[in-house]
PDB file of C-alpha atoms in Angstrom:
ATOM      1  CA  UNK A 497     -15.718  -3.425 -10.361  1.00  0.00           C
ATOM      2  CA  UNK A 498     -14.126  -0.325 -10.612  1.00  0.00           C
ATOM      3  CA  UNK A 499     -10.232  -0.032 -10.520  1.00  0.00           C
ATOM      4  CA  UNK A 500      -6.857   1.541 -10.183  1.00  0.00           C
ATOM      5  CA  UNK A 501      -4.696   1.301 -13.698  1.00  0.00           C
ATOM      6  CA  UNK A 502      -1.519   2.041 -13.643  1.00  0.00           C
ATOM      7  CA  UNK A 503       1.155   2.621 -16.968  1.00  0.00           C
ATOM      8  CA  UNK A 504       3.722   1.138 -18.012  1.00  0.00           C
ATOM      9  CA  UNK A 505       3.807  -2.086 -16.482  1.00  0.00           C
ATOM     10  CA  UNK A 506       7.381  -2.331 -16.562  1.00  0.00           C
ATOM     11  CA  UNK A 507      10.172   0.791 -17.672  1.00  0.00           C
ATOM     12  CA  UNK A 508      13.749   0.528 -18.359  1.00  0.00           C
ATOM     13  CA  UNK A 509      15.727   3.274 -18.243  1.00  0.00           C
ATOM     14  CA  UNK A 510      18.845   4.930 -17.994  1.00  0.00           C
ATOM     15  CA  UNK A 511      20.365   6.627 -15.359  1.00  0.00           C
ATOM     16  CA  UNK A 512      19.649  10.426 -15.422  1.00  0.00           C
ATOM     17  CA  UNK A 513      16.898  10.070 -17.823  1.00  0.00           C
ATOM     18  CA  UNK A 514      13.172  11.498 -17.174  1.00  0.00           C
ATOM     19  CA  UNK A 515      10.110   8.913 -16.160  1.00  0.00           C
ATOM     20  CA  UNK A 516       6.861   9.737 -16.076  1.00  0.00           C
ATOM     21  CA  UNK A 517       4.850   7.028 -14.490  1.00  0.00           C
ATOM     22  CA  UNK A 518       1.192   7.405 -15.420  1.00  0.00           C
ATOM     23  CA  UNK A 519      -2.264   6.121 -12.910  1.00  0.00           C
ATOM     24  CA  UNK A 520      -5.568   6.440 -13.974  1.00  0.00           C
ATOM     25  CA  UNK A 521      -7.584   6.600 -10.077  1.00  0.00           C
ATOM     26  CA  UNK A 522     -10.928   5.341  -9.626  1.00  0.00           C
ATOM     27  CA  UNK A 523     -13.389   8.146 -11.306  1.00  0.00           C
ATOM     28  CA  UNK A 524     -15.279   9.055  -7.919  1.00  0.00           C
ATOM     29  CA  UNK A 525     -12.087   9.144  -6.099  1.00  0.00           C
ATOM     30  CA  UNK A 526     -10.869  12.581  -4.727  1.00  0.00           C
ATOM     31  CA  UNK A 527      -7.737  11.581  -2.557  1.00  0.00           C
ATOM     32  CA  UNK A 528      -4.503  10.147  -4.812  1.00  0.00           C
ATOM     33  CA  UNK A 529      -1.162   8.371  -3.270  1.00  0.00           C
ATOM     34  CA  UNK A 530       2.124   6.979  -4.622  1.00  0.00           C
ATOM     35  CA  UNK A 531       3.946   4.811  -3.124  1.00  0.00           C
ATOM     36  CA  UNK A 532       7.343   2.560  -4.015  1.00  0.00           C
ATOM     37  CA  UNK A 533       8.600  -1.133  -2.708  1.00  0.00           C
ATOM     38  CA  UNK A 534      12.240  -1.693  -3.282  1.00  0.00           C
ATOM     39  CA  UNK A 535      12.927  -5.337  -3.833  1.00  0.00           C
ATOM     40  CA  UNK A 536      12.325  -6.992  -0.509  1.00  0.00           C
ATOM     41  CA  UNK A 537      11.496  -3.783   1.395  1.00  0.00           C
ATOM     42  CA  UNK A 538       8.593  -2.474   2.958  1.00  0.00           C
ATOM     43  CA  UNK A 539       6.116  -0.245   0.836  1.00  0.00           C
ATOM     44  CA  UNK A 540       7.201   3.227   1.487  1.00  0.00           C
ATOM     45  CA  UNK A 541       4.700   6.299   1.244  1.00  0.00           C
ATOM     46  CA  UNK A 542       5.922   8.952  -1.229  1.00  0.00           C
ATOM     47  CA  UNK A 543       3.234  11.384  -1.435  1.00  0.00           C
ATOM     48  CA  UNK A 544      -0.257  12.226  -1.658  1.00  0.00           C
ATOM     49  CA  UNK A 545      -2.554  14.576  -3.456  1.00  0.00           C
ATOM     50  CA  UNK A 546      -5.972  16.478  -3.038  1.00  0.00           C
ATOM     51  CA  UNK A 547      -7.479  19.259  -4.398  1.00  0.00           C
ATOM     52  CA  UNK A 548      -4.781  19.872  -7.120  1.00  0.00           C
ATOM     53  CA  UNK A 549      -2.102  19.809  -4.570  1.00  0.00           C
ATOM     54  CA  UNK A 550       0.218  17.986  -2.642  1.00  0.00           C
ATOM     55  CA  UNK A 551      -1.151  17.473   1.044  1.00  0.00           C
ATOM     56  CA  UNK A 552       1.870  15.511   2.231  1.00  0.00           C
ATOM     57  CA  UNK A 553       4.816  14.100   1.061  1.00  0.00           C
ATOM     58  CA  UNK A 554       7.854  11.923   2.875  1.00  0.00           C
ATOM     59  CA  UNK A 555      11.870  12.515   3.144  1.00  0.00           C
ATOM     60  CA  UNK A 556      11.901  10.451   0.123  1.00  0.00           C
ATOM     61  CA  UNK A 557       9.946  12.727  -2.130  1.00  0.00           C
ATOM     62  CA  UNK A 558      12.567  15.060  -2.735  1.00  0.00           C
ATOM     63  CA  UNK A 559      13.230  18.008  -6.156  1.00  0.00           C
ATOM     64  CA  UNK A 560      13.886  15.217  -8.067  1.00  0.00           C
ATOM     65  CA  UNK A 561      10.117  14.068  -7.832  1.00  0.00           C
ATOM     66  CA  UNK A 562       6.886  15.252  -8.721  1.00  0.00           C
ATOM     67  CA  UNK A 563       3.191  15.083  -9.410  1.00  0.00           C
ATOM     68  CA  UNK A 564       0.430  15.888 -11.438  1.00  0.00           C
ATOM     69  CA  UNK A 565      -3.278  15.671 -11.742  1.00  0.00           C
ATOM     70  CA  UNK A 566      -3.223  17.016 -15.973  1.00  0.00           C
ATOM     71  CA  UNK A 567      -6.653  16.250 -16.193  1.00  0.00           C
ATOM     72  CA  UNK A 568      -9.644  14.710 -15.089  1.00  0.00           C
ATOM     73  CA  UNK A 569      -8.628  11.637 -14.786  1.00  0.00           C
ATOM     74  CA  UNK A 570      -4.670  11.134 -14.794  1.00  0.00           C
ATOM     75  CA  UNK A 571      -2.517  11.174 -11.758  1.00  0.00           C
ATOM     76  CA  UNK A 572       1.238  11.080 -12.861  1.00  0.00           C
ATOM     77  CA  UNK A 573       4.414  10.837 -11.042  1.00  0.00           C
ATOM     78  CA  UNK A 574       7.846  12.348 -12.194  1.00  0.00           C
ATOM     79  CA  UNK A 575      11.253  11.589 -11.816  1.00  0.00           C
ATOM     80  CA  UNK A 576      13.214  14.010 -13.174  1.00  0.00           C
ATOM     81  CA  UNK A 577      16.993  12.112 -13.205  1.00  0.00           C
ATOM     82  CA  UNK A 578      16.674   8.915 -12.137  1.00  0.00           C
ATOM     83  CA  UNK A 579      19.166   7.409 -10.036  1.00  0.00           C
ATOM     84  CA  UNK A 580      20.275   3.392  -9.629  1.00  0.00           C
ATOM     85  CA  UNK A 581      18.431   3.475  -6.337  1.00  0.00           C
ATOM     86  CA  UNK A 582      15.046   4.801  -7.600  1.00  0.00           C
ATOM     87  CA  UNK A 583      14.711   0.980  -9.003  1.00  0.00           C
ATOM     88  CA  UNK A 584      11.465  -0.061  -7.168  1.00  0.00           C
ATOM     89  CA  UNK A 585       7.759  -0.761  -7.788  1.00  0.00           C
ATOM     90  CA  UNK A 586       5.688   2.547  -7.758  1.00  0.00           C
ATOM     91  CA  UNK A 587       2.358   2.053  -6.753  1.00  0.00           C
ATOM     92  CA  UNK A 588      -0.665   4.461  -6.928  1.00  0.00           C
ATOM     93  CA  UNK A 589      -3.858   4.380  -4.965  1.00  0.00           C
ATOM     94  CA  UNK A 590      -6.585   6.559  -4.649  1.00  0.00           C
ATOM     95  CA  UNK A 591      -9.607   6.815  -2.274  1.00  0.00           C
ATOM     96  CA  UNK A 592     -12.863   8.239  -1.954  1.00  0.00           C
ATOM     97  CA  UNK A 593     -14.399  10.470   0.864  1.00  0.00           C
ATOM     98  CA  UNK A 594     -16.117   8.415   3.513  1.00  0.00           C
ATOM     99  CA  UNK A 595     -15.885   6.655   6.788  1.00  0.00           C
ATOM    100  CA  UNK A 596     -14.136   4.044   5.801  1.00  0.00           C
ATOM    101  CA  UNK A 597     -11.192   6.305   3.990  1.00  0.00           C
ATOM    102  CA  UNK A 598      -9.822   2.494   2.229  1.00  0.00           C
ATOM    103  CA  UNK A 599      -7.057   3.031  -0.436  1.00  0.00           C
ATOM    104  CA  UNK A 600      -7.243   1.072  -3.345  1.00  0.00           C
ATOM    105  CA  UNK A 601      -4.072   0.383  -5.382  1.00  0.00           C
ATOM    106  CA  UNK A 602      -3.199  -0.366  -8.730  1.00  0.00           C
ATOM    107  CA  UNK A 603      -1.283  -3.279 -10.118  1.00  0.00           C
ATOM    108  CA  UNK A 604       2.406  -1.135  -9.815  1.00  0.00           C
ATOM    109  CA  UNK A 605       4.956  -0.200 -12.114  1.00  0.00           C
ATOM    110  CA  UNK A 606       7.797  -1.921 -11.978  1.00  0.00           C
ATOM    111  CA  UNK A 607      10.696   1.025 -12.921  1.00  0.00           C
ATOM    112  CA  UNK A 608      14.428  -0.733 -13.094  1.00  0.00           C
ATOM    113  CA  UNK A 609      17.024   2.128 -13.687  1.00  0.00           C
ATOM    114  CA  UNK A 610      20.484   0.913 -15.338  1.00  0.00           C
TER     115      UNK A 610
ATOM    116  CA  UNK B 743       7.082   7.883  14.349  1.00  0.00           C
ATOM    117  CA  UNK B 744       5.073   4.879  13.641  1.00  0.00           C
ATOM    118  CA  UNK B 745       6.474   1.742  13.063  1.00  0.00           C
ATOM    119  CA  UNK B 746       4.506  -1.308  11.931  1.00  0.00           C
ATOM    120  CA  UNK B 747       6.275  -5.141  13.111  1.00  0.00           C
ATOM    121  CA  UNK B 748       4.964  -8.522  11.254  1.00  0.00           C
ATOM    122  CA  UNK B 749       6.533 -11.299  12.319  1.00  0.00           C
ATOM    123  CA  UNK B 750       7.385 -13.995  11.114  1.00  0.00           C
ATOM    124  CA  UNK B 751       8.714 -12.973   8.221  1.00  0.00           C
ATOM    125  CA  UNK B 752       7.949 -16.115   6.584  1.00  0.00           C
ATOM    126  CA  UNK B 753       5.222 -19.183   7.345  1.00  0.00           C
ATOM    127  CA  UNK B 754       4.983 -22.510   5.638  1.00  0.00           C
ATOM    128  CA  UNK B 755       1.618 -24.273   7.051  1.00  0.00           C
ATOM    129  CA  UNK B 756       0.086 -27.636   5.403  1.00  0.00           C
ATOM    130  CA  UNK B 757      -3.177 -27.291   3.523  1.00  0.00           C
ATOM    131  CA  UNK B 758      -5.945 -27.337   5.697  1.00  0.00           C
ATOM    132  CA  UNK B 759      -4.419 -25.520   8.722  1.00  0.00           C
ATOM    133  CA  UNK B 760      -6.093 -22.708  10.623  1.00  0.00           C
ATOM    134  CA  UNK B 761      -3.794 -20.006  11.133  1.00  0.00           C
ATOM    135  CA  UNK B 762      -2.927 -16.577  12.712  1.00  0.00           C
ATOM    136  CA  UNK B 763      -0.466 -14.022  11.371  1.00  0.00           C
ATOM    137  CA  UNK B 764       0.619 -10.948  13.395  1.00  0.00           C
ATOM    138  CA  UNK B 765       0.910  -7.484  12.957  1.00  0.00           C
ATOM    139  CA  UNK B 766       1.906  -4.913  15.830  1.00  0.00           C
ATOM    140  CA  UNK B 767       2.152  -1.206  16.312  1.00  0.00           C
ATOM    141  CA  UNK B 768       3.853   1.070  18.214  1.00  0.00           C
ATOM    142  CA  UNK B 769       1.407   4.268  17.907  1.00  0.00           C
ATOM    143  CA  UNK B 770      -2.012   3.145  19.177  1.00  0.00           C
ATOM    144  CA  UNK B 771      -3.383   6.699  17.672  1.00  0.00           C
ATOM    145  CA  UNK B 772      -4.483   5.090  14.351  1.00  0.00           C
ATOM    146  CA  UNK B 773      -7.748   5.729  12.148  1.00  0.00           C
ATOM    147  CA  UNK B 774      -7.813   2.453  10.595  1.00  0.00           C
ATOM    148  CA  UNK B 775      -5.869  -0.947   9.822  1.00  0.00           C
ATOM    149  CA  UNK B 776      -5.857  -2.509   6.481  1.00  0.00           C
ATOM    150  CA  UNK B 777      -4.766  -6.195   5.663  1.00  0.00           C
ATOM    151  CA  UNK B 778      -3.483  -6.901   2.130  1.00  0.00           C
ATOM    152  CA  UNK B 779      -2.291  -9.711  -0.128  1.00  0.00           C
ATOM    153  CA  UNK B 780       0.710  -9.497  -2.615  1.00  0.00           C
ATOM    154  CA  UNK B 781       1.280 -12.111  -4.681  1.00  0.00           C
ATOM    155  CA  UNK B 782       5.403 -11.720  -6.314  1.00  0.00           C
ATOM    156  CA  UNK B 783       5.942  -8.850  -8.313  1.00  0.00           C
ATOM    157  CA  UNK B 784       2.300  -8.109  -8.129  1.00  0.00           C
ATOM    158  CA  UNK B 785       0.277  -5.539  -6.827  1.00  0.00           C
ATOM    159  CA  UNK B 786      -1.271  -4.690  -3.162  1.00  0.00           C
ATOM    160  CA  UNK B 787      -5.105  -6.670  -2.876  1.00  0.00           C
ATOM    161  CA  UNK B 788      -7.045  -4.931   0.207  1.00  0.00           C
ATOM    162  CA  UNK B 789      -8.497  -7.610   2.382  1.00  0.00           C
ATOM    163  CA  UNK B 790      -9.819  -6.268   5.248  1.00  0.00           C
ATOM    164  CA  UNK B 791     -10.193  -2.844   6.915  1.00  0.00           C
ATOM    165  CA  UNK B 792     -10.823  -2.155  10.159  1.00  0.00           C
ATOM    166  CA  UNK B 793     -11.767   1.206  11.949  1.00  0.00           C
ATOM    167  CA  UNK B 794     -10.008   1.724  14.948  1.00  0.00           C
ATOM    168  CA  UNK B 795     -13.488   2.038  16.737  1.00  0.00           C
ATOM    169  CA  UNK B 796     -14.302  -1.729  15.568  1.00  0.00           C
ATOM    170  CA  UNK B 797     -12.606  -4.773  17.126  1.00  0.00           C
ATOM    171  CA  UNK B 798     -13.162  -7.087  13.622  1.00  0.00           C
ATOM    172  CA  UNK B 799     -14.115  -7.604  10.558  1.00  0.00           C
ATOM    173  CA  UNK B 800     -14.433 -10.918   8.330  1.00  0.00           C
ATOM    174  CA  UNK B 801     -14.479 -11.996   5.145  1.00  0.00           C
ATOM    175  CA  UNK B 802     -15.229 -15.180   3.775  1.00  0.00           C
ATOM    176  CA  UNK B 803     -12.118 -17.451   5.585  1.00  0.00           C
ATOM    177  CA  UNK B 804     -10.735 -14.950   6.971  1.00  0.00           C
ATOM    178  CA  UNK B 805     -11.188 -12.647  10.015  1.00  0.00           C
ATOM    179  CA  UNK B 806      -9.052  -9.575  11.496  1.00  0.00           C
ATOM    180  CA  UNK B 807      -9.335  -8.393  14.755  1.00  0.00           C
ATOM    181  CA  UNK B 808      -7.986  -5.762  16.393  1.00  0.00           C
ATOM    182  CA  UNK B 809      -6.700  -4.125  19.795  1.00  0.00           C
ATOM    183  CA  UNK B 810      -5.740  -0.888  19.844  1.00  0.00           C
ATOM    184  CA  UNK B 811      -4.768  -0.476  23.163  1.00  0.00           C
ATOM    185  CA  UNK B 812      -1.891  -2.585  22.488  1.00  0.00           C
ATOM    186  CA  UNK B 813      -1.181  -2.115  19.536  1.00  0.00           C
ATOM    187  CA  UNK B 814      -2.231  -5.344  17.751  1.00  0.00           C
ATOM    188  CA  UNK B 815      -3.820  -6.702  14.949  1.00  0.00           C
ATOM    189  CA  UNK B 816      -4.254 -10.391  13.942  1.00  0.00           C
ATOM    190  CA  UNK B 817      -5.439 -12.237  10.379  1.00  0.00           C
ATOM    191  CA  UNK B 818      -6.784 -15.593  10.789  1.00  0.00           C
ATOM    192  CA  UNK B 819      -7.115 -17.853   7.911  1.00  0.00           C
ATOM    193  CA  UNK B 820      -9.237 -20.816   7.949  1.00  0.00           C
ATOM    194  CA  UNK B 821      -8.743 -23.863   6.549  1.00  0.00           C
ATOM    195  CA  UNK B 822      -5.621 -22.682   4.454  1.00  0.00           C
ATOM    196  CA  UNK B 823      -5.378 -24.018   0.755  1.00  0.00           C
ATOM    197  CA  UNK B 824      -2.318 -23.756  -1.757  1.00  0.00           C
ATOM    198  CA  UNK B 825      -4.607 -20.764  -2.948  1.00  0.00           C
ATOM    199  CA  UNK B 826      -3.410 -18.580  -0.119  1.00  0.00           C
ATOM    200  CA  UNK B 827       0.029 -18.830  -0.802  1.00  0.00           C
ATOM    201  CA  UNK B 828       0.978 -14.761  -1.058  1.00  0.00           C
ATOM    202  CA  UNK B 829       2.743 -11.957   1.551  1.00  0.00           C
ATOM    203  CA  UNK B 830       0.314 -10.814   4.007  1.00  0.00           C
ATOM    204  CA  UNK B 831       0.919  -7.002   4.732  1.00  0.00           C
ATOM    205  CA  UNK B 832      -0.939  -5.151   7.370  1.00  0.00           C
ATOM    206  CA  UNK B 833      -0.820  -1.583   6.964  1.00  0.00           C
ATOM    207  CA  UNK B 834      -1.831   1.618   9.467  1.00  0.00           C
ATOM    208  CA  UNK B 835      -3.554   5.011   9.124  1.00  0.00           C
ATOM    209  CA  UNK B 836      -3.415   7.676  11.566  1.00  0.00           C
ATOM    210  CA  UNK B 837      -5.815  10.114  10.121  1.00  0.00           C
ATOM    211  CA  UNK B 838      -8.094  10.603   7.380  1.00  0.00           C
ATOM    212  CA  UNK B 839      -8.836  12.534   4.189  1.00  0.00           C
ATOM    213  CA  UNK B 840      -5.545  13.825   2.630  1.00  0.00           C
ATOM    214  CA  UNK B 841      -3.219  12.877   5.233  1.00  0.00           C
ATOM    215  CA  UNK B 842      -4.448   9.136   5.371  1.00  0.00           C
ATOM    216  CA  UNK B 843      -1.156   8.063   4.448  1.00  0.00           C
ATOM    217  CA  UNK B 844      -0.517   4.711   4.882  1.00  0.00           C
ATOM    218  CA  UNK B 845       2.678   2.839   6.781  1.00  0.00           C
ATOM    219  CA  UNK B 846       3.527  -0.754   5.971  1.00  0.00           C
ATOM    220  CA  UNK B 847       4.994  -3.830   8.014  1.00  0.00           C
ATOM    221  CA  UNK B 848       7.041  -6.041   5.873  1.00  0.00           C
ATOM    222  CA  UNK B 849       4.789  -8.630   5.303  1.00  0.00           C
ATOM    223  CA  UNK B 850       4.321 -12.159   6.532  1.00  0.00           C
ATOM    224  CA  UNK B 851       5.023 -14.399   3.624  1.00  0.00           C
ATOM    225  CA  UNK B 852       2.654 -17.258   3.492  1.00  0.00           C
ATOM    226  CA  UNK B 853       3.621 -20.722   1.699  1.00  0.00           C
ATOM    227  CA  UNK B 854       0.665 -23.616   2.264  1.00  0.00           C
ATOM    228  CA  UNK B 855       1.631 -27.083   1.035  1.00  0.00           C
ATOM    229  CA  UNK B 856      -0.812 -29.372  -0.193  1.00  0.00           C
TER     230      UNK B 856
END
């Protein structure tokens, strides 16, 4: 069955560095999503994306982030400096065009920031 | 703004139980509901969607209904089994296509004892 991937796993970095998490979406899938869980938080909605471009994002989703569709099949998120608080799991989903309009999500990336 | 209640936070049941978990709404003007199941530090499993112009859906031991009206949603779980052990989120869309973002309760987390 067809599924979300999602790279790396886990990242370490350091504070003010650049991340690029990477999310490969289901292949018939037109409409993309990330979202982030601080530890023992709710999932929060960051953004999503359709049609090359961003079609809604949160408070959240400030300069500091952003997102990319590089090619066919890659959806990428961006944080530019990272700060201690953007320690979270970032999750991507995608979904395809239909009644149902179900997100499916991929396995997360767990990003701690030191 | 819509805000998404599941409570209790946490549940420990014995094995074999039949049980309910709760999820309430406070904007009634939702698209769909999805159910999902995160085991720790793991990813977001979709259950069970249900349009907002259905009033449940089911899925092997489990069934979620819904009331829109008031803003209500319900997972039952039959005959529980260690198995199920795993936070039970419920999650709510207000539109489709590219604004279908999604907006999380907390999560009910689920312990069954054998």
């Amino acid at each position: 069955e067809p599924e979300v991937t999602q790279t790396p796993s886990h990242q370490v970095t350091q504070m003010g560095q650049e991340v690029i998490l990477r999310c490969v979406p289901i292949s018939n899938h037109l409409y993309f999503y990330w979202y982030r869980q601080i530890l023992g938080q709710k999932v929060e909605f960051l953004v999503s994306f359709y049609n090359n471009e961003i079609s809604e994002k949160s408070e959240i989703f400030d300069d500091q982030f952003s997102v990319e569709r590089p090619d066919g099949s890659n959806f990428t998120l961006k944080i530019r400096s990272t700060k201690l608080e953007d320690s979270a799991m970032y999750f991507c989903a995608s979904m395809v065009e239909g009644f149902s309009y179900e997100q499916y999500f991929g396995p997360g990336t767990r990003l701690t920031v030191t | 703004k819509q805000e998404v209640t599941q409570i209790p936070a946490a549940l420990s049941v014995p094995e074999g139980e039949n049980l309910v978990l709760n999820c309430s709404f406070t904007d009634s003007a939702i698209y769909n509901l999805q159910w999902f199941r995160q085991d720790p530090g793991k990813g977001l499993t979709s259950l069970l969607l249900i349009q907002s112009s259905q009033r449940e859906q089911t899925s092997g031991r489990l069934n979620a209904s819904l009331d829109k009206s008031s803003g209500r949603s319900t997972l039952y779980i039959a005959a529980s089994q260690p198995g199920d052990s795993a936070t039970y989120l419920c999650a709510v869309s207000a539109f489709t296509g590219a604004n279908s973002k999604l907006t999380f309760g907390k999560g009910i987390t689920l312990s069954v004892r054998p």
